[in-house]
Coordinates of C-alpha atoms and ligand atoms in Angstrom, one line a residue:
M1 CA -73.4 -18.9 12.0
H2 CA -76.2 -20.9 10.3
A3 CA -77.0 -23.6 13.2
A4 CA -76.6 -26.4 10.4
L5 CA -72.2 -25.3 10.5
A6 CA -72.3 -26.7 13.7
P7 CA -70.4 -30.5 13.4
L8 CA -67.9 -28.1 11.1
A9 CA -67.8 -25.6 13.5
G10 CA -64.1 -26.4 15.1
L11 CA -62.8 -25.7 10.4
L12 CA -63.7 -22.0 11.0
G13 CA -60.7 -20.4 11.0
T14 CA -57.0 -20.2 9.6
F15 CA -54.7 -22.7 9.5
E16 CA -51.0 -22.9 8.0
G17 CA -48.1 -25.3 7.6
D18 CA -46.4 -27.9 5.9
G19 CA -46.8 -30.1 3.2
E20 CA -45.3 -32.5 0.6
G21 CA -46.4 -33.7 -2.3
D22 CA -46.2 -37.4 -4.8
Y23 CA -47.2 -39.1 -7.9
P24 CA -45.9 -41.2 -9.9
T25 CA -45.4 -39.2 -12.5
I26 CA -43.5 -36.8 -10.9
S27 CA -41.1 -35.4 -8.5
P28 CA -42.0 -34.8 -4.8
F29 CA -41.6 -31.5 -3.9
R30 CA -43.2 -29.8 -0.4
Y31 CA -44.7 -25.8 0.0
R32 CA -46.0 -24.5 2.7
E33 CA -50.1 -23.2 3.1
R34 CA -52.4 -21.3 4.0
V35 CA -56.6 -22.2 4.7
V36 CA -58.4 -19.4 5.4
F37 CA -62.5 -21.1 6.1
G38 CA -64.8 -19.1 6.6
H39 CA -68.8 -17.8 7.2
A40 CA -71.2 -15.8 5.8
G41 CA -74.7 -17.1 8.3
K42 CA -76.1 -19.7 5.4
P43 CA -75.6 -23.3 6.0
F44 CA -72.3 -23.5 4.1
V45 CA -68.3 -23.0 4.9
T46 CA -66.5 -20.8 2.6
Y47 CA -62.4 -22.5 1.3
Q48 CA -59.8 -20.4 0.2
Q49 CA -56.1 -22.1 0.1
H50 CA -53.3 -20.4 -1.4
T51 CA -49.9 -22.3 -1.4
W52 CA -45.9 -21.1 -2.0
Q53 CA -42.5 -22.4 -2.4
P54 CA -40.5 -22.6 1.0
D55 CA -37.9 -21.5 -0.1
T56 CA -38.4 -18.8 -3.2
D57 CA -41.7 -18.1 -1.5
A58 CA -43.3 -18.2 -5.5
P59 CA -47.1 -19.2 -5.6
M60 CA -47.6 -22.4 -6.0
H61 CA -51.3 -24.4 -6.4
T62 CA -54.6 -21.9 -5.0
E63 CA -58.3 -22.9 -4.8
V64 CA -61.5 -21.6 -3.5
G65 CA -65.0 -23.5 -2.4
Y66 CA -67.4 -23.9 -0.4
L67 CA -68.3 -27.0 2.6
R68 CA -72.1 -27.6 2.5
V69 CA -73.7 -29.8 5.3
P70 CA -77.5 -30.1 3.8
G71 CA -78.3 -32.6 6.1
P72 CA -79.3 -36.1 7.2
A73 CA -79.0 -38.4 3.5
V74 CA -81.6 -40.5 4.0
D75 CA -78.8 -43.7 4.2
A76 CA -76.3 -41.5 6.2
P77 CA -75.1 -44.1 9.3
A78 CA -75.7 -42.7 13.0
G79 CA -73.8 -41.0 14.3
T80 CA -72.3 -39.0 11.0
T81 CA -72.9 -35.5 9.3
R82 CA -73.5 -35.7 5.9
V83 CA -71.1 -33.3 3.5
E84 CA -70.4 -32.2 0.4
L85 CA -67.8 -29.8 -1.6
V86 CA -67.5 -28.1 -4.5
I87 CA -64.0 -27.0 -4.9
A88 CA -63.0 -24.4 -8.4
Q89 CA -59.3 -24.6 -8.8
P90 CA -57.1 -22.0 -11.6
T91 CA -55.6 -24.9 -13.7
G92 CA -58.9 -25.5 -15.3
I93 CA -60.3 -28.5 -13.0
V94 CA -63.6 -28.0 -11.0
E95 CA -64.2 -30.6 -7.8
V96 CA -68.0 -32.0 -6.8
Q97 CA -66.8 -33.7 -3.6
E98 CA -69.8 -36.1 -1.6
G99 CA -68.8 -37.2 2.0
T100 CA -69.4 -37.6 5.6
L101 CA -67.7 -36.3 8.7
E102 CA -67.3 -38.4 11.3
D103 CA -65.4 -38.1 14.9
G104 CA -63.5 -34.8 13.3
V105 CA -62.7 -36.8 10.4
L106 CA -64.2 -35.4 7.1
T107 CA -63.8 -37.6 4.1
L108 CA -65.1 -37.0 0.7
A109 CA -64.4 -38.6 -3.2
T110 CA -65.7 -36.9 -5.9
T111 CA -69.0 -37.9 -8.2
T112 CA -67.9 -35.5 -10.7
V113 CA -64.4 -33.5 -12.2
G114 CA -65.5 -30.5 -14.9
R115 CA -62.1 -30.1 -16.4
T116 CA -61.9 -27.0 -19.5
A117 CA -60.3 -28.4 -22.6
T118 CA -56.9 -27.3 -21.8
A119 CA -57.3 -29.3 -17.9
K120 CA -54.3 -32.3 -17.3
D121 CA -56.6 -35.4 -17.1
V122 CA -57.9 -35.4 -14.0
W123 CA -60.3 -38.4 -13.7
S124 CA -60.8 -38.6 -10.0
V125 CA -60.1 -36.6 -6.6
R126 CA -60.3 -37.9 -3.2
R127 CA -59.7 -36.3 -0.2
T128 CA -59.3 -36.2 3.3
F129 CA -59.4 -33.7 6.3
A130 CA -59.1 -35.0 10.2
L131 CA -58.9 -31.3 12.9
R132 CA -58.0 -32.6 16.1
D133 CA -57.2 -29.5 18.8
D134 CA -55.5 -27.1 16.5
L135 CA -54.2 -29.4 14.3
L136 CA -55.8 -29.8 10.6
V137 CA -53.8 -33.1 8.8
Y138 CA -55.2 -33.2 4.8
D139 CA -54.6 -36.3 2.5
L140 CA -55.3 -35.4 -1.5
W141 CA -55.2 -38.8 -4.2
M142 CA -56.0 -38.3 -7.7
A143 CA -57.0 -40.3 -11.0
Y144 CA -54.6 -39.0 -13.4
A145 CA -53.9 -40.0 -16.9
H146 CA -53.4 -43.5 -17.1
V147 CA -52.3 -43.6 -13.2
P148 CA -54.8 -45.3 -11.2
D149 CA -56.3 -43.3 -6.8
T150 CA -53.0 -42.8 -6.0
H151 CA -51.5 -40.0 -3.1
H152 CA -50.3 -36.8 -4.1
L153 CA -50.6 -34.5 -1.0
H154 CA -50.2 -35.1 2.7
A155 CA -49.9 -31.1 4.7
E156 CA -49.7 -30.5 8.5
L157 CA -51.1 -27.6 9.2
R158 CA -52.0 -25.2 12.6
R159 CA -54.4 -22.8 13.8
T160 CA -52.7 -19.3 13.3
G161 CA -56.3 -17.2 13.4
Ligands
LIG201 C1 -51.6 -28.2 -2.3 C2 -51.6 -28.1 -3.2 C3 -51.4 -28.6 -4.7 C4 -49.6 -28.7 -5.1 C5 -48.6 -27.6 -4.6 C6 -49.4 -28.9 -5.6 C7 -48.3 -29.4 -6.7 C8 -48.3 -29.9 -7.8 C9 -46.4 -30.0 -8.7 C10 -45.8 -29.5 -7.7 C11 -46.6 -30.4 -9.0 C12 -45.7 -30.9 -10.8 C13 -44.7 -29.8 -11.2 C14 -46.5 -29.5 -12.2 O1 -46.9 -30.3 -13.5 O2 -46.7 -28.6 -12.0 C15 -48.2 -30.8 -9.8 C16 -48.6 -31.8 -11.0 C17 -49.8 -32.9 -10.6 N1 -51.5 -31.8 -10.2 FE1 -50.6 -30.7 -8.6 N2 -50.5 -29.1 -6.6 C18 -52.1 -29.6 -5.9 C19 -52.9 -29.5 -6.1 C20 -53.7 -30.6 -6.6 C21 -54.2 -31.1 -7.4 C22 -55.7 -30.5 -6.2 C23 -55.2 -31.9 -8.8 C24 -55.9 -32.2 -9.3 C25 -57.4 -32.3 -8.9 C26 -53.1 -31.4 -9.3 C27 -53.2 -32.5 -10.1 C28 -52.3 -32.4 -10.8 C29 -51.4 -32.9 -12.1 C30 -52.9 -33.6 -12.8 C31 -50.7 -33.0 -11.8 C32 -49.6 -33.3 -13.7 C33 -48.5 -34.3 -13.3 C34 -47.9 -34.6 -14.9 O3 -48.1 -34.2 -14.8 O4 -47.4 -35.6 -14.0 N3 -52.7 -30.9 -7.6 N4 -48.4 -30.2 -8.5

């Protein structure tokens, strides 16, 4: 493992569990999720996510990306690790996120959202991931169409590998 990944070492592995989603424009929903964080000897963590419908096993959202540890920012508060996240989604959206790791909590927000011509009008995304022992809890907020930054996802995943 690359030495720069030491602050993120606890994430490496597989996590599975349940999530729930909401948003002002849609009906609430539930999902099951598996996330795999890996590494390849370089200063980034690979991220592969799959979700499916709990009753029918029908596939739902999926995404892949990289968590990067580029070294300390000049203006980073003491005790925090600067992190970057890039994510690609089959819905035609890419997220470029920047943030920090502090006390086991990753706090990230988009600096750029890329959209293909037919992608939905997502303007910004924020994500938090909190790792406590083998429990990974995350939340996601987005600004979409005419809705400002609003909660969309909450999930609690346990380490399974
Ligand atoms: C665990 C991951 C996710 C799951 C399970 C999930 C699930 C859903 C579901 C079931 C809907 C309502 C039906 C539909 O439009 O397909 C929805 C809508 C939507 N989601 Fe997600 N989603 C996930 C992640 C994301 C992410 C990462 C984004 C943006 C970056 C996003 C953006 C949207 C948008 C824009 C809508 C449409 C809202 C509307 O049509 O009014 N979702 N999502």
